[in-house]
Amino acid sequence: MRYVVGYSANARGRDAVNLAVSLARGRGAALDLVVAIPEPGPFNAAHAPAAGYDSYLHQQAAEWLDEALALVPADVPAKAHIRSGESDAQTLIDACDEFGADMLIIGATSNGLFKRFTVGSVAGALLHAATVPVALAPHGYHRREALTRVSCGLGDRPGAEELLEFAVSMAVNRQVPLRVVSLLTLDDGGAADAVETAREYAGKHLAAALPADASGAAPAAKADVVVAQGRSVEEAVDRLDWEDGEILLIGSSRLARSRSIFLGSTANRILRALPVPMIVVPSDYELKHLTHSTSNDTSREAQA
């Protein structure tokens, strides 16, 4: 397992590294820390002397990556990479392809308040174009221990079954409980029959997705279903109990191209109210395990 971490030398970058460490510890994954810099070109030198400007950028990026590697504990394998491109978002997407990444991890913008998300331009572009799951750390995320629970936001649109299978696999592989979450607002009716319908729908799909244990007699993972109500999506999210070591999985909008992400309006509303990290899973996503060799990289191997 390899996770690409989009690093910047600020609080957002530290949030991303902390979340990456937490995710890696629960799965034995290796981290690829990436700093994106502009491609060399005549316009990039407008604010600095042309001679040696590219060298200066690489030197500064290398110093930032040294700081990033120092944040990663010794039990988590990590490598550092400098990559350039026309945009930070595209550079990180290309890095995921290059390293065969299973996930891309980034931080929210630095002005988020009360551990809520404020998505900036780079994160926004990634949440509408990435081809691997994108994990987004809330502002001020400090947790570095492994996850304690996986929650999955389940709706009734196409792709819900695939998202739930992804969530079950994540919970089983990490040996943590799974919680399936359905959100109801006043627009959905909010009555007892609507709650029961949502619960039955989620329970049916959960039962179908859960693997059996070795004897085939019972599911091999602990899981439950929760239906949250509110006058709005944000209020429904606020009414849920969230653990410090929890993460929420949601699926890409139905507007997304196959195997890519498009963050819909409901997901954006959930994001604004969510106090824990979120992972957005692309449409029709399939796990990939690829290896590539790269140059001009620095590394720090994990200690046993």
PDB file of C-alpha atoms in Angstrom:
ATOM      1  CA  MET A   1       0.000   0.000   0.000  1.00  0.00           C
ATOM      2  CA  ARG A   2       1.283   3.461  -0.933  1.00  0.00           C
ATOM      3  CA  TYR A   3      -0.252   6.808  -0.046  1.00  0.00           C
ATOM      4  CA  VAL A   4       0.737  10.063  -1.724  1.00  0.00           C
ATOM      5  CA  VAL A   5       0.728  13.042   0.653  1.00  0.00           C
ATOM      6  CA  GLY A   6       0.467  16.535  -0.798  1.00  0.00           C
ATOM      7  CA  TYR A   7       2.768  18.526   1.466  1.00  0.00           C
ATOM      8  CA  SER A   8       3.061  22.279   1.944  1.00  0.00           C
ATOM      9  CA  ALA A   9       5.215  24.006   4.567  1.00  0.00           C
ATOM     10  CA  ASN A  10       2.327  25.214   6.732  1.00  0.00           C
ATOM     11  CA  ALA A  11      -0.391  23.949   9.076  1.00  0.00           C
ATOM     12  CA  ARG A  12      -2.253  22.386   6.152  1.00  0.00           C
ATOM     13  CA  GLY A  13       0.761  20.249   5.288  1.00  0.00           C
ATOM     14  CA  ARG A  14       1.226  19.133   8.901  1.00  0.00           C
ATOM     15  CA  ASP A  15      -2.462  18.169   9.093  1.00  0.00           C
ATOM     16  CA  ALA A  16      -2.035  16.043   5.967  1.00  0.00           C
ATOM     17  CA  VAL A  17       1.051  14.269   7.353  1.00  0.00           C
ATOM     18  CA  ASN A  18      -0.693  13.523  10.655  1.00  0.00           C
ATOM     19  CA  LEU A  19      -3.671  11.981   8.851  1.00  0.00           C
ATOM     20  CA  ALA A  20      -1.349  10.039   6.557  1.00  0.00           C
ATOM     21  CA  VAL A  21       0.496   8.584   9.555  1.00  0.00           C
ATOM     22  CA  SER A  22      -2.809   7.569  11.149  1.00  0.00           C
ATOM     23  CA  LEU A  23      -4.002   5.879   7.959  1.00  0.00           C
ATOM     24  CA  ALA A  24      -0.656   4.202   7.297  1.00  0.00           C
ATOM     25  CA  ARG A  25      -0.387   2.768  10.812  1.00  0.00           C
ATOM     26  CA  GLY A  26      -3.657   0.930  10.436  1.00  0.00           C
ATOM     27  CA  ARG A  27      -2.663  -0.650   7.126  1.00  0.00           C
ATOM     28  CA  GLY A  28       1.115  -0.942   7.067  1.00  0.00           C
ATOM     29  CA  ALA A  29       1.268   1.524   4.184  1.00  0.00           C
ATOM     30  CA  ALA A  30       4.247   3.530   2.953  1.00  0.00           C
ATOM     31  CA  LEU A  31       4.050   7.292   2.401  1.00  0.00           C
ATOM     32  CA  ASP A  32       5.224   9.277  -0.605  1.00  0.00           C
ATOM     33  CA  LEU A  33       5.510  12.912   0.511  1.00  0.00           C
ATOM     34  CA  VAL A  34       5.263  15.215  -2.496  1.00  0.00           C
ATOM     35  CA  VAL A  35       6.001  18.927  -2.804  1.00  0.00           C
ATOM     36  CA  ALA A  36       4.693  20.415  -6.039  1.00  0.00           C
ATOM     37  CA  ILE A  37       6.662  23.263  -7.597  1.00  0.00           C
ATOM     38  CA  PRO A  38       6.036  25.215 -10.826  1.00  0.00           C
ATOM     39  CA  GLU A  39       7.502  23.961 -14.070  1.00  0.00           C
ATOM     40  CA  PRO A  40      10.554  25.888 -15.252  1.00  0.00           C
ATOM     41  CA  GLY A  41       9.529  28.618 -17.666  1.00  0.00           C
ATOM     42  CA  PRO A  42      10.060  32.258 -18.606  1.00  0.00           C
ATOM     43  CA  PHE A  43       7.136  33.503 -16.509  1.00  0.00           C
ATOM     44  CA  ASN A  44       8.104  31.678 -13.310  1.00  0.00           C
ATOM     45  CA  ALA A  45      11.213  33.832 -12.964  1.00  0.00           C
ATOM     46  CA  ALA A  46       9.292  37.113 -13.074  1.00  0.00           C
ATOM     47  CA  HIS A  47       9.700  37.675  -9.321  1.00  0.00           C
ATOM     48  CA  ALA A  48      13.267  36.396  -8.980  1.00  0.00           C
ATOM     49  CA  PRO A  49      16.515  36.463 -10.954  1.00  0.00           C
ATOM     50  CA  ALA A  50      16.286  34.029 -13.860  1.00  0.00           C
ATOM     51  CA  ALA A  51      19.699  32.505 -13.230  1.00  0.00           C
ATOM     52  CA  GLY A  52      19.482  29.786 -10.628  1.00  0.00           C
ATOM     53  CA  TYR A  53      15.770  30.233  -9.979  1.00  0.00           C
ATOM     54  CA  ASP A  54      14.941  26.594 -10.711  1.00  0.00           C
ATOM     55  CA  SER A  55      17.795  25.522  -8.430  1.00  0.00           C
ATOM     56  CA  TYR A  56      16.450  27.787  -5.687  1.00  0.00           C
ATOM     57  CA  LEU A  57      12.975  26.234  -5.966  1.00  0.00           C
ATOM     58  CA  HIS A  58      14.386  22.720  -5.663  1.00  0.00           C
ATOM     59  CA  GLN A  59      16.536  23.692  -2.689  1.00  0.00           C
ATOM     60  CA  GLN A  60      13.582  25.237  -0.885  1.00  0.00           C
ATOM     61  CA  ALA A  61      11.363  22.242  -1.675  1.00  0.00           C
ATOM     62  CA  ALA A  62      14.052  19.861  -0.402  1.00  0.00           C
ATOM     63  CA  GLU A  63      14.202  21.766   2.891  1.00  0.00           C
ATOM     64  CA  TRP A  64      10.431  21.551   3.228  1.00  0.00           C
ATOM     65  CA  LEU A  65      10.551  17.822   2.574  1.00  0.00           C
ATOM     66  CA  ASP A  66      13.202  17.367   5.246  1.00  0.00           C
ATOM     67  CA  GLU A  67      10.752  19.027   7.646  1.00  0.00           C
ATOM     68  CA  ALA A  68       7.977  16.729   6.416  1.00  0.00           C
ATOM     69  CA  LEU A  69      10.068  13.575   6.894  1.00  0.00           C
ATOM     70  CA  ALA A  70      10.882  14.682  10.438  1.00  0.00           C
ATOM     71  CA  LEU A  71       7.142  14.635  11.187  1.00  0.00           C
ATOM     72  CA  VAL A  72       6.808  10.967  10.201  1.00  0.00           C
ATOM     73  CA  PRO A  73       7.517   8.466  13.026  1.00  0.00           C
ATOM     74  CA  ALA A  74      10.111   5.763  12.519  1.00  0.00           C
ATOM     75  CA  ASP A  75       7.554   2.948  12.254  1.00  0.00           C
ATOM     76  CA  VAL A  76       6.032   4.400   9.063  1.00  0.00           C
ATOM     77  CA  PRO A  77       8.062   4.038   5.822  1.00  0.00           C
ATOM     78  CA  ALA A  78       8.335   7.370   4.010  1.00  0.00           C
ATOM     79  CA  LYS A  79       9.980   8.831   0.915  1.00  0.00           C
ATOM     80  CA  ALA A  80      10.131  12.437  -0.230  1.00  0.00           C
ATOM     81  CA  HIS A  81       9.697  13.675  -3.793  1.00  0.00           C
ATOM     82  CA  ILE A  82       9.860  16.976  -5.647  1.00  0.00           C
ATOM     83  CA  ARG A  83       7.588  17.135  -8.658  1.00  0.00           C
ATOM     84  CA  SER A  84       6.746  19.993 -11.010  1.00  0.00           C
ATOM     85  CA  GLY A  85       3.781  20.694 -13.248  1.00  0.00           C
ATOM     86  CA  GLU A  86       1.421  23.303 -14.610  1.00  0.00           C
ATOM     87  CA  SER A  87      -0.711  23.165 -11.450  1.00  0.00           C
ATOM     88  CA  ASP A  88      -0.326  21.714  -7.965  1.00  0.00           C
ATOM     89  CA  ALA A  89      -3.463  19.605  -8.362  1.00  0.00           C
ATOM     90  CA  GLN A  90      -2.367  18.041 -11.649  1.00  0.00           C
ATOM     91  CA  THR A  91       1.121  17.452 -10.263  1.00  0.00           C
ATOM     92  CA  LEU A  92      -0.327  15.465  -7.337  1.00  0.00           C
ATOM     93  CA  ILE A  93      -2.636  13.495  -9.639  1.00  0.00           C
ATOM     94  CA  ASP A  94       0.344  12.642 -11.855  1.00  0.00           C
ATOM     95  CA  ALA A  95       2.329  11.612  -8.746  1.00  0.00           C
ATOM     96  CA  CYS A  96      -0.440   9.172  -7.798  1.00  0.00           C
ATOM     97  CA  ASP A  97      -0.176   7.604 -11.259  1.00  0.00           C
ATOM     98  CA  GLU A  98       3.621   7.507 -11.081  1.00  0.00           C
ATOM     99  CA  PHE A  99       3.758   5.765  -7.699  1.00  0.00           C
ATOM    100  CA  GLY A 100       0.706   3.550  -8.149  1.00  0.00           C
ATOM    101  CA  ALA A 101      -0.850   5.199  -5.090  1.00  0.00           C
ATOM    102  CA  ASP A 102      -3.842   3.712  -3.317  1.00  0.00           C
ATOM    103  CA  MET A 103      -4.834   7.082  -1.836  1.00  0.00           C
ATOM    104  CA  LEU A 104      -4.041  10.799  -1.994  1.00  0.00           C
ATOM    105  CA  ILE A 105      -3.964  12.675   1.333  1.00  0.00           C
ATOM    106  CA  ILE A 106      -4.207  16.465   1.615  1.00  0.00           C
ATOM    107  CA  GLY A 107      -5.101  19.073   4.223  1.00  0.00           C
ATOM    108  CA  ALA A 108      -7.854  21.653   4.357  1.00  0.00           C
ATOM    109  CA  THR A 109      -7.001  25.322   3.972  1.00  0.00           C
ATOM    110  CA  SER A 110      -5.328  27.027   6.904  1.00  0.00           C
ATOM    111  CA  ASN A 111      -8.293  29.233   7.870  1.00  0.00           C
ATOM    112  CA  GLY A 112     -10.679  26.442   8.849  1.00  0.00           C
ATOM    113  CA  LEU A 113     -12.281  26.940  12.246  1.00  0.00           C
ATOM    114  CA  PHE A 114     -13.342  24.525  14.996  1.00  0.00           C
ATOM    115  CA  LYS A 115     -11.909  21.528  13.121  1.00  0.00           C
ATOM    116  CA  ARG A 116     -14.237  22.147  10.192  1.00  0.00           C
ATOM    117  CA  PHE A 117     -13.186  22.090   6.564  1.00  0.00           C
ATOM    118  CA  THR A 118     -12.515  25.076   4.358  1.00  0.00           C
ATOM    119  CA  VAL A 119     -11.553  23.726   0.950  1.00  0.00           C
ATOM    120  CA  GLY A 120      -9.081  25.780  -1.069  1.00  0.00           C
ATOM    121  CA  SER A 121      -8.407  25.858  -4.794  1.00  0.00           C
ATOM    122  CA  VAL A 122      -5.987  22.917  -4.913  1.00  0.00           C
ATOM    123  CA  ALA A 123      -8.163  20.683  -2.722  1.00  0.00           C
ATOM    124  CA  GLY A 124     -11.226  21.742  -4.712  1.00  0.00           C
ATOM    125  CA  ALA A 125      -9.557  20.786  -7.987  1.00  0.00           C
ATOM    126  CA  LEU A 126      -8.486  17.406  -6.576  1.00  0.00           C
ATOM    127  CA  LEU A 127     -11.984  16.744  -5.231  1.00  0.00           C
ATOM    128  CA  HIS A 128     -13.326  17.160  -8.759  1.00  0.00           C
ATOM    129  CA  ALA A 129     -10.667  15.364 -10.773  1.00  0.00           C
ATOM    130  CA  ALA A 130      -8.637  12.774  -8.821  1.00  0.00           C
ATOM    131  CA  THR A 131      -8.698   9.148  -9.926  1.00  0.00           C
ATOM    132  CA  VAL A 132      -7.805   7.631  -6.523  1.00  0.00           C
ATOM    133  CA  PRO A 133      -9.550   8.106  -3.159  1.00  0.00           C
ATOM    134  CA  VAL A 134      -8.774  11.518  -1.670  1.00  0.00           C
ATOM    135  CA  ALA A 135      -8.450  11.816   2.127  1.00  0.00           C
ATOM    136  CA  LEU A 136      -8.939  15.334   3.480  1.00  0.00           C
ATOM    137  CA  ALA A 137      -7.672  16.306   6.937  1.00  0.00           C
ATOM    138  CA  PRO A 138      -9.601  18.956   8.905  1.00  0.00           C
ATOM    139  CA  HIS A 139      -7.746  22.050  10.046  1.00  0.00           C
ATOM    140  CA  GLY A 140      -5.803  21.337  13.237  1.00  0.00           C
ATOM    141  CA  TYR A 141      -5.796  17.548  12.835  1.00  0.00           C
ATOM    142  CA  HIS A 142      -3.280  16.159  15.339  1.00  0.00           C
ATOM    143  CA  ARG A 143      -4.142  12.466  15.658  1.00  0.00           C
ATOM    144  CA  ARG A 144      -1.378  10.058  14.600  1.00  0.00           C
ATOM    145  CA  GLU A 145      -2.663   6.781  16.063  1.00  0.00           C
ATOM    146  CA  ALA A 146      -4.433   4.245  13.844  1.00  0.00           C
ATOM    147  CA  LEU A 147      -8.127   4.664  13.064  1.00  0.00           C
ATOM    148  CA  THR A 148     -10.665   3.316  15.548  1.00  0.00           C
ATOM    149  CA  ARG A 149     -13.772   3.307  13.331  1.00  0.00           C
ATOM    150  CA  VAL A 150     -14.797   3.672   9.687  1.00  0.00           C
ATOM    151  CA  SER A 151     -18.089   5.389   8.870  1.00  0.00           C
ATOM    152  CA  CYS A 152     -19.673   5.241   5.438  1.00  0.00           C
ATOM    153  CA  GLY A 153     -22.251   7.711   4.186  1.00  0.00           C
ATOM    154  CA  LEU A 154     -24.760   5.610   2.244  1.00  0.00           C
ATOM    155  CA  GLY A 155     -27.325   7.009  -0.170  1.00  0.00           C
ATOM    156  CA  ASP A 156     -29.703   5.413  -2.653  1.00  0.00           C
ATOM    157  CA  ARG A 157     -28.013   6.588  -5.846  1.00  0.00           C
ATOM    158  CA  PRO A 158     -26.056   4.349  -8.257  1.00  0.00           C
ATOM    159  CA  GLY A 159     -22.642   3.395  -6.900  1.00  0.00           C
ATOM    160  CA  ALA A 160     -23.752   3.081  -3.271  1.00  0.00           C
ATOM    161  CA  GLU A 161     -23.105  -0.667  -3.249  1.00  0.00           C
ATOM    162  CA  GLU A 162     -19.534  -0.235  -4.537  1.00  0.00           C
ATOM    163  CA  LEU A 163     -18.827   2.423  -1.912  1.00  0.00           C
ATOM    164  CA  LEU A 164     -20.114   0.145   0.831  1.00  0.00           C
ATOM    165  CA  GLU A 165     -17.934  -2.716  -0.385  1.00  0.00           C
ATOM    166  CA  PHE A 166     -14.948  -0.367  -0.245  1.00  0.00           C
ATOM    167  CA  ALA A 167     -15.877   0.664   3.310  1.00  0.00           C
ATOM    168  CA  VAL A 168     -16.308  -2.948   4.439  1.00  0.00           C
ATOM    169  CA  SER A 169     -12.925  -3.853   2.971  1.00  0.00           C
ATOM    170  CA  MET A 170     -11.298  -0.895   4.720  1.00  0.00           C
ATOM    171  CA  ALA A 171     -12.842  -1.786   8.098  1.00  0.00           C
ATOM    172  CA  VAL A 172     -12.028  -5.487   7.822  1.00  0.00           C
ATOM    173  CA  ASN A 173      -8.432  -4.888   6.731  1.00  0.00           C
ATOM    174  CA  ARG A 174      -7.892  -2.477   9.620  1.00  0.00           C
ATOM    175  CA  GLN A 175      -9.841  -4.622  12.108  1.00  0.00           C
ATOM    176  CA  VAL A 176     -12.045  -1.719  13.228  1.00  0.00           C
ATOM    177  CA  PRO A 177     -15.850  -1.389  13.444  1.00  0.00           C
ATOM    178  CA  LEU A 178     -17.869  -0.090  10.512  1.00  0.00           C
ATOM    179  CA  ARG A 179     -20.754   2.349  10.877  1.00  0.00           C
ATOM    180  CA  VAL A 180     -23.145   2.929   7.987  1.00  0.00           C
ATOM    181  CA  VAL A 181     -24.657   6.420   8.164  1.00  0.00           C
ATOM    182  CA  SER A 182     -27.846   7.640   6.472  1.00  0.00           C
ATOM    183  CA  LEU A 183     -28.725  11.334   6.682  1.00  0.00           C
ATOM    184  CA  LEU A 184     -32.352  12.484   6.577  1.00  0.00           C
ATOM    185  CA  THR A 185     -33.547  16.083   6.338  1.00  0.00           C
ATOM    186  CA  LEU A 186     -37.002  17.634   6.453  1.00  0.00           C
ATOM    187  CA  ASP A 187     -37.027  17.449   2.663  1.00  0.00           C
ATOM    188  CA  ASP A 188     -36.784  13.663   2.980  1.00  0.00           C
ATOM    189  CA  GLY A 189     -39.907  13.541   5.128  1.00  0.00           C
ATOM    190  CA  GLY A 190     -38.219  13.008   8.485  1.00  0.00           C
ATOM    191  CA  ALA A 191     -41.129  10.851   9.667  1.00  0.00           C
ATOM    192  CA  ALA A 192     -40.766   7.523  11.442  1.00  0.00           C
ATOM    193  CA  ASP A 193     -41.535   5.590   8.260  1.00  0.00           C
ATOM    194  CA  ALA A 194     -38.767   7.445   6.386  1.00  0.00           C
ATOM    195  CA  VAL A 195     -36.294   6.601   9.152  1.00  0.00           C
ATOM    196  CA  GLU A 196     -37.295   2.953   9.120  1.00  0.00           C
ATOM    197  CA  THR A 197     -37.083   2.811   5.323  1.00  0.00           C
ATOM    198  CA  ALA A 198     -33.577   4.279   5.393  1.00  0.00           C
ATOM    199  CA  ARG A 199     -32.540   1.869   8.139  1.00  0.00           C
ATOM    200  CA  GLU A 200     -33.889  -1.150   6.269  1.00  0.00           C
ATOM    201  CA  TYR A 201     -32.229  -0.056   3.023  1.00  0.00           C
ATOM    202  CA  ALA A 202     -28.832   0.416   4.687  1.00  0.00           C
ATOM    203  CA  GLY A 203     -29.153  -2.797   6.690  1.00  0.00           C
ATOM    204  CA  LYS A 204     -29.978  -4.849   3.604  1.00  0.00           C
ATOM    205  CA  HIS A 205     -26.994  -3.581   1.641  1.00  0.00           C
ATOM    206  CA  LEU A 206     -24.694  -3.896   4.642  1.00  0.00           C
ATOM    207  CA  ALA A 207     -25.674  -7.522   5.181  1.00  0.00           C
ATOM    208  CA  ALA A 208     -24.954  -8.264   1.535  1.00  0.00           C
ATOM    209  CA  ALA A 209     -21.553  -6.537   1.654  1.00  0.00           C
ATOM    210  CA  LEU A 210     -20.243  -8.037   4.900  1.00  0.00           C
ATOM    211  CA  PRO A 211     -17.951 -11.055   4.446  1.00  0.00           C
ATOM    212  CA  ALA A 212     -18.552 -14.189   6.506  1.00  0.00           C
ATOM    213  CA  ASP A 213     -16.011 -15.481   9.009  1.00  0.00           C
ATOM    214  CA  ALA A 214     -13.972 -18.622   8.381  1.00  0.00           C
ATOM    215  CA  SER A 215     -16.868 -20.888   9.364  1.00  0.00           C
ATOM    216  CA  GLY A 216     -19.322 -18.945   7.198  1.00  0.00           C
ATOM    217  CA  ALA A 217     -21.656 -18.604  10.156  1.00  0.00           C
ATOM    218  CA  ALA A 218     -21.416 -14.879  10.882  1.00  0.00           C
ATOM    219  CA  PRO A 219     -20.031 -11.629   9.434  1.00  0.00           C
ATOM    220  CA  ALA A 220     -16.295 -11.162   9.912  1.00  0.00           C
ATOM    221  CA  ALA A 221     -16.649  -7.495  10.867  1.00  0.00           C
ATOM    222  CA  LYS A 222     -18.510  -5.526  13.517  1.00  0.00           C
ATOM    223  CA  ALA A 223     -20.943  -3.138  11.846  1.00  0.00           C
ATOM    224  CA  ASP A 224     -24.066  -1.160  12.588  1.00  0.00           C
ATOM    225  CA  VAL A 225     -26.454   1.305  10.942  1.00  0.00           C
ATOM    226  CA  VAL A 226     -27.254   4.818  12.158  1.00  0.00           C
ATOM    227  CA  VAL A 227     -29.893   7.175  10.744  1.00  0.00           C
ATOM    228  CA  ALA A 228     -29.383  10.855  11.616  1.00  0.00           C
ATOM    229  CA  GLN A 229     -32.102  13.482  11.183  1.00  0.00           C
ATOM    230  CA  GLY A 230     -31.942  17.248  11.000  1.00  0.00           C
ATOM    231  CA  ARG A 231     -33.468  20.309   9.426  1.00  0.00           C
ATOM    232  CA  SER A 232     -30.463  20.310   7.108  1.00  0.00           C
ATOM    233  CA  VAL A 233     -27.644  17.984   6.108  1.00  0.00           C
ATOM    234  CA  GLU A 234     -25.288  19.983   8.318  1.00  0.00           C
ATOM    235  CA  GLU A 235     -27.565  19.601  11.340  1.00  0.00           C
ATOM    236  CA  ALA A 236     -27.916  15.864  10.743  1.00  0.00           C
ATOM    237  CA  VAL A 237     -24.105  15.541  10.661  1.00  0.00           C
ATOM    238  CA  ASP A 238     -23.818  17.561  13.880  1.00  0.00           C
ATOM    239  CA  ARG A 239     -26.253  15.229  15.655  1.00  0.00           C
ATOM    240  CA  LEU A 240     -24.049  12.200  15.084  1.00  0.00           C
ATOM    241  CA  ASP A 241     -21.474  11.091  17.638  1.00  0.00           C
ATOM    242  CA  TRP A 242     -17.968  11.146  16.184  1.00  0.00           C
ATOM    243  CA  GLU A 243     -14.874   9.453  17.614  1.00  0.00           C
ATOM    244  CA  ASP A 244     -11.466  11.121  17.503  1.00  0.00           C
ATOM    245  CA  GLY A 245     -10.116   8.156  15.569  1.00  0.00           C
ATOM    246  CA  GLU A 246     -12.923   8.009  13.022  1.00  0.00           C
ATOM    247  CA  ILE A 247     -13.046   8.716   9.304  1.00  0.00           C
ATOM    248  CA  LEU A 248     -16.040   9.149   6.969  1.00  0.00           C
ATOM    249  CA  LEU A 249     -16.172   7.631   3.496  1.00  0.00           C
ATOM    250  CA  ILE A 250     -18.402   9.143   0.851  1.00  0.00           C
ATOM    251  CA  GLY A 251     -18.805   8.401  -2.830  1.00  0.00           C
ATOM    252  CA  SER A 252     -18.251  10.666  -5.785  1.00  0.00           C
ATOM    253  CA  SER A 253     -21.239  12.435  -7.315  1.00  0.00           C
ATOM    254  CA  ARG A 254     -23.147  10.655 -10.067  1.00  0.00           C
ATOM    255  CA  LEU A 255     -21.868  13.450 -12.355  1.00  0.00           C
ATOM    256  CA  ALA A 256     -18.312  12.112 -12.169  1.00  0.00           C
ATOM    257  CA  ARG A 257     -16.667  10.425 -15.094  1.00  0.00           C
ATOM    258  CA  SER A 258     -15.890   6.732 -14.602  1.00  0.00           C
ATOM    259  CA  ARG A 259     -13.058   6.199 -12.091  1.00  0.00           C
ATOM    260  CA  SER A 260     -12.819   9.859 -11.162  1.00  0.00           C
ATOM    261  CA  ILE A 261     -14.152  12.178  -8.467  1.00  0.00           C
ATOM    262  CA  PHE A 262     -16.763  14.881  -8.661  1.00  0.00           C
ATOM    263  CA  LEU A 263     -17.821  16.336  -5.323  1.00  0.00           C
ATOM    264  CA  GLY A 264     -21.568  16.972  -5.339  1.00  0.00           C
ATOM    265  CA  SER A 265     -23.576  19.552  -3.408  1.00  0.00           C
ATOM    266  CA  THR A 266     -24.598  17.137  -0.624  1.00  0.00           C
ATOM    267  CA  ALA A 267     -21.008  16.042  -0.081  1.00  0.00           C
ATOM    268  CA  ASN A 268     -19.930  19.678   0.096  1.00  0.00           C
ATOM    269  CA  ARG A 269     -22.541  20.326   2.789  1.00  0.00           C
ATOM    270  CA  ILE A 270     -21.402  17.275   4.758  1.00  0.00           C
ATOM    271  CA  LEU A 271     -17.829  18.480   4.474  1.00  0.00           C
ATOM    272  CA  ARG A 272     -18.648  21.881   5.970  1.00  0.00           C
ATOM    273  CA  ALA A 273     -20.097  20.281   9.128  1.00  0.00           C
ATOM    274  CA  LEU A 274     -17.801  17.273   9.538  1.00  0.00           C
ATOM    275  CA  PRO A 275     -15.417  17.242  12.563  1.00  0.00           C
ATOM    276  CA  VAL A 276     -13.395  14.195  11.371  1.00  0.00           C
ATOM    277  CA  PRO A 277     -11.410  13.411   8.207  1.00  0.00           C
ATOM    278  CA  MET A 278     -13.255  12.490   5.021  1.00  0.00           C
ATOM    279  CA  ILE A 279     -12.276  10.136   2.202  1.00  0.00           C
ATOM    280  CA  VAL A 280     -13.953  10.661  -1.177  1.00  0.00           C
ATOM    281  CA  VAL A 281     -13.949   7.511  -3.332  1.00  0.00           C
ATOM    282  CA  PRO A 282     -13.998   7.878  -7.137  1.00  0.00           C
ATOM    283  CA  SER A 283     -16.769   6.477  -9.261  1.00  0.00           C
ATOM    284  CA  ASP A 284     -16.193   2.807 -10.214  1.00  0.00           C
ATOM    285  CA  TYR A 285     -12.898   2.788  -8.323  1.00  0.00           C
ATOM    286  CA  GLU A 286     -10.819  -0.379  -8.350  1.00  0.00           C
ATOM    287  CA  LEU A 287      -7.819  -0.919  -6.084  1.00  0.00           C
ATOM    288  CA  LYS A 288      -4.464  -0.892  -7.858  1.00  0.00           C
ATOM    289  CA  HIS A 289      -1.116  -2.083  -6.584  1.00  0.00           C
ATOM    290  CA  LEU A 290       1.617  -0.841  -8.938  1.00  0.00           C
ATOM    291  CA  THR A 291       5.313  -0.187  -8.347  1.00  0.00           C
ATOM    292  CA  HIS A 292       7.517   2.305 -10.152  1.00  0.00           C
ATOM    293  CA  SER A 293      11.093   3.464  -9.800  1.00  0.00           C
ATOM    294  CA  THR A 294      11.818   7.176  -9.684  1.00  0.00           C
ATOM    295  CA  SER A 295      14.836   9.456  -9.597  1.00  0.00           C
ATOM    296  CA  ASN A 296      15.779  12.647  -7.756  1.00  0.00           C
ATOM    297  CA  ASP A 297      14.047  11.404  -4.590  1.00  0.00           C
ATOM    298  CA  THR A 298      15.138  11.170  -0.970  1.00  0.00           C
ATOM    299  CA  SER A 299      14.058   8.337   1.308  1.00  0.00           C
ATOM    300  CA  ARG A 300      13.849   7.343   4.966  1.00  0.00           C
ATOM    301  CA  GLU A 301      13.272   3.655   5.582  1.00  0.00           C
ATOM    302  CA  ALA A 302      11.168   2.560   8.547  1.00  0.00           C
ATOM    303  CA  GLN A 303      12.793   0.842  11.488  1.00  0.00           C
ATOM    304  CA  ALA A 304      11.454  -2.560  12.609  1.00  0.00           C
TER     305      ALA A 304
END
